[in-house]
Short mmCIF file of C-alpha atoms in Angstrom, two decimals:
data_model
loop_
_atom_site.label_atom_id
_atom_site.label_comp_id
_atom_site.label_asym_id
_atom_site.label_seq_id
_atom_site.Cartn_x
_atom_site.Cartn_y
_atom_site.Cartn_z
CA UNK G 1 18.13 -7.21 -0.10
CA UNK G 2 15.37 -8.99 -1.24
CA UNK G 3 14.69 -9.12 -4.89
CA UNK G 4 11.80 -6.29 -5.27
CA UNK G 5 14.70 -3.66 -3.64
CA UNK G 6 15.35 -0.36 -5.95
CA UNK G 7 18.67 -2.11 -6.79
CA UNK G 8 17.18 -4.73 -8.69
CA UNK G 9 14.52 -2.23 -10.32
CA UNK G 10 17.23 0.08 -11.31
CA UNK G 11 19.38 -3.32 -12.66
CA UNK G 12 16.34 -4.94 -14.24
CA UNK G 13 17.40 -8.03 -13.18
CA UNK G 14 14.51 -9.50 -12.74
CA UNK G 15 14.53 -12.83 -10.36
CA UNK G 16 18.15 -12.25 -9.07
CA UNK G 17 18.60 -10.86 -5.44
CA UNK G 18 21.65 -8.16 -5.10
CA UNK G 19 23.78 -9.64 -1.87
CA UNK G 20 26.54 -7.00 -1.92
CA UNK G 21 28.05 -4.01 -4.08
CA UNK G 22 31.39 -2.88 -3.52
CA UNK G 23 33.96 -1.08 -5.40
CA UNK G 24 37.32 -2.20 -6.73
CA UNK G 25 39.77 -0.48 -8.97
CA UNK G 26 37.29 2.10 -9.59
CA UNK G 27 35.08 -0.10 -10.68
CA UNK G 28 31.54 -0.93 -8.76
CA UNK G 29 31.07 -4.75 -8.18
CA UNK G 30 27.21 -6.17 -7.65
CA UNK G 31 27.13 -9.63 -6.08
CA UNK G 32 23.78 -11.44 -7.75
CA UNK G 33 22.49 -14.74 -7.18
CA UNK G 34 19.14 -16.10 -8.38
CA UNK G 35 16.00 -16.43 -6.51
CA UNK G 36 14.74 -19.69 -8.57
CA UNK G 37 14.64 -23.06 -6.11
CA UNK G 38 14.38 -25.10 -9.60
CA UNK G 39 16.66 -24.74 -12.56
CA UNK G 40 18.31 -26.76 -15.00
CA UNK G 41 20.95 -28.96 -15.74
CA UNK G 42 23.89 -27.65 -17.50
CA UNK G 43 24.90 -30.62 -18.77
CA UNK G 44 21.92 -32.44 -19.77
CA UNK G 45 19.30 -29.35 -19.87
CA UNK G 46 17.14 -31.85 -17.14
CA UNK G 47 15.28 -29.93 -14.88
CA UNK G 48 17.20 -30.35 -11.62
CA UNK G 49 16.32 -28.84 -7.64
CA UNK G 50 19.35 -26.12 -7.09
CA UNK G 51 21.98 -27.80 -4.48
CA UNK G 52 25.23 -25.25 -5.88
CA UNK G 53 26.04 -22.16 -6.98
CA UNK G 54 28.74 -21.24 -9.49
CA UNK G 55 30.83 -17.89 -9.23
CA UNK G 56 30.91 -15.99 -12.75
CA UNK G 57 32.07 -12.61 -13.48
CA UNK G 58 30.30 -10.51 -15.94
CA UNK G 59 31.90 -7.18 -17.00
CA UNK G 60 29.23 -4.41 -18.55
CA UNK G 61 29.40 -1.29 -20.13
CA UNK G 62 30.41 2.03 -18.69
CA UNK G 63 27.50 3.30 -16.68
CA UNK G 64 27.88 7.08 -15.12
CA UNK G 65 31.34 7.11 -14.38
CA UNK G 66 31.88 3.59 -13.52
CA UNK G 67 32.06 0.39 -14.89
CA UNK G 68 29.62 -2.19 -13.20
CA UNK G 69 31.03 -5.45 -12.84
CA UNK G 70 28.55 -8.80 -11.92
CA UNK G 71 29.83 -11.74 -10.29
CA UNK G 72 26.93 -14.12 -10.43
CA UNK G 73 26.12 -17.15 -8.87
CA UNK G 74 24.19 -19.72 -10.16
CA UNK G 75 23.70 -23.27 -10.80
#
């Protein structure tokens, strides 16, 4: 999905790209990842070109009748 889909409207997560949803334990599961080619250094706060990305799960609040979970990957 690219990152003007309906998904990412209905998310507002704007500059992140949806890769997958799935469901687990009946909660629903969004795989994000940025769109940005520059971002910064976590360690130093530098400005640094994007070479990795960094699984991190994010658990929301109740939406409908499901919990949304993120796992989002970033630098």
């Amino acid at each position: 999905m690219n990152n003007n889909s309906s998904a990412m409207v209905m998310l507002g997560l704007e500059g992140m790209a949806v890769l997958a949803v799935s469901e687990h334990d009946g909660e629903l599961e969004y795989a994000i990842e940025t769109t940005a080619a520059i971002g910064w250094c976590p360690v130093c706060g530098a400005i640094a070109r994007l070479h990795d990305r960094r699984p991190t799960w994010v658990r929301d609040l109740p939406a409908g009748w499901t919990i949304p979970g993120f796992v989002h990957t970033f630098f």
